[in-house]
Amino acid sequence: GDFLVDAMPRGADLVTLVRIVHDQSDAGALKLFRAIRAVLPPKGALVIAEPTLMMLAPLVITLTAACVV
């Protein structure tokens, strides 16, 4: 499916994104993070694995914080 269009499956307490975020626009990444946040339980977690994660760290922190609000 298309994770930017289709509904996220429910029931997981951990979601992993491997080499996904770096290909998204800021708006696409935020949409994805919000969709994941909506289906995760309160103690659920999101793991992001990116080859360039250190370069994206400020963006990821900003987007994650925006999802919580």
Tab-separated table of C-alpha atoms in Angstrom:
chain	number	residue	atom	x	y	z
A	1	GLY	CA	0.000	0.000	0.000
A	2	ASP	CA	0.860	3.687	0.018
A	3	PHE	CA	1.644	4.790	3.557
A	4	LEU	CA	0.915	8.425	2.680
A	5	VAL	CA	-2.590	7.580	1.415
A	6	ASP	CA	-3.777	4.306	2.962
A	7	ALA	CA	-4.804	3.950	6.607
A	8	MET	CA	-2.104	2.742	8.981
A	9	PRO	CA	-2.734	-0.706	10.445
A	10	ARG	CA	-3.545	-0.775	14.149
A	11	GLY	CA	-2.396	-3.135	16.864
A	12	ALA	CA	1.376	-2.647	16.819
A	13	ASP	CA	3.294	-1.222	19.760
A	14	LEU	CA	6.402	-0.604	17.637
A	15	VAL	CA	6.708	0.892	14.157
A	16	THR	CA	9.995	0.924	12.258
A	17	LEU	CA	10.862	3.183	9.344
A	18	VAL	CA	14.002	2.025	7.562
A	19	ARG	CA	15.289	4.262	4.770
A	20	ILE	CA	11.898	5.940	4.394
A	21	VAL	CA	12.051	9.416	5.934
A	22	HIS	CA	14.958	10.740	3.851
A	23	ASP	CA	12.870	10.358	0.672
A	24	GLN	CA	9.955	12.408	2.010
A	25	SER	CA	9.312	16.114	1.897
A	26	ASP	CA	8.911	17.828	5.264
A	27	ALA	CA	5.132	17.749	4.775
A	28	GLY	CA	5.190	14.069	3.804
A	29	ALA	CA	7.320	13.119	6.809
A	30	LEU	CA	5.061	15.064	9.160
A	31	LYS	CA	1.976	13.387	7.672
A	32	LEU	CA	3.606	9.983	8.110
A	33	PHE	CA	4.673	10.692	11.720
A	34	ARG	CA	1.198	11.935	12.628
A	35	ALA	CA	-0.446	8.864	11.083
A	36	ILE	CA	1.878	6.593	13.038
A	37	ARG	CA	1.289	8.519	16.267
A	38	ALA	CA	-2.472	8.166	15.778
A	39	VAL	CA	-2.307	4.337	15.709
A	40	LEU	CA	0.360	3.715	18.353
A	41	PRO	CA	-0.749	2.978	21.921
A	42	PRO	CA	0.348	5.435	24.651
A	43	LYS	CA	3.568	3.517	25.386
A	44	GLY	CA	4.215	2.656	21.724
A	45	ALA	CA	7.439	3.571	19.964
A	46	LEU	CA	8.707	4.661	16.578
A	47	VAL	CA	12.189	3.593	15.448
A	48	ILE	CA	13.766	5.475	12.540
A	49	ALA	CA	16.818	4.030	10.795
A	50	GLU	CA	18.334	6.286	8.162
A	51	PRO	CA	21.818	6.304	6.649
A	52	THR	CA	21.858	10.101	6.972
A	53	LEU	CA	20.003	10.353	10.286
A	54	MET	CA	22.667	12.470	11.962
A	55	MET	CA	22.302	15.096	9.238
A	56	LEU	CA	18.507	15.039	9.701
A	57	ALA	CA	18.478	15.014	13.513
A	58	PRO	CA	17.154	18.599	13.964
A	59	LEU	CA	14.386	17.938	11.411
A	60	VAL	CA	13.396	14.630	13.012
A	61	ILE	CA	13.306	16.173	16.496
A	62	THR	CA	11.174	19.074	15.248
A	63	LEU	CA	8.736	16.818	13.389
A	64	THR	CA	8.432	14.397	16.289
A	65	ALA	CA	7.726	17.214	18.705
A	66	ALA	CA	5.080	18.594	16.338
A	67	CYS	CA	3.328	15.217	16.269
A	68	VAL	CA	2.879	15.189	20.020
A	69	VAL	CA	1.073	18.528	20.108
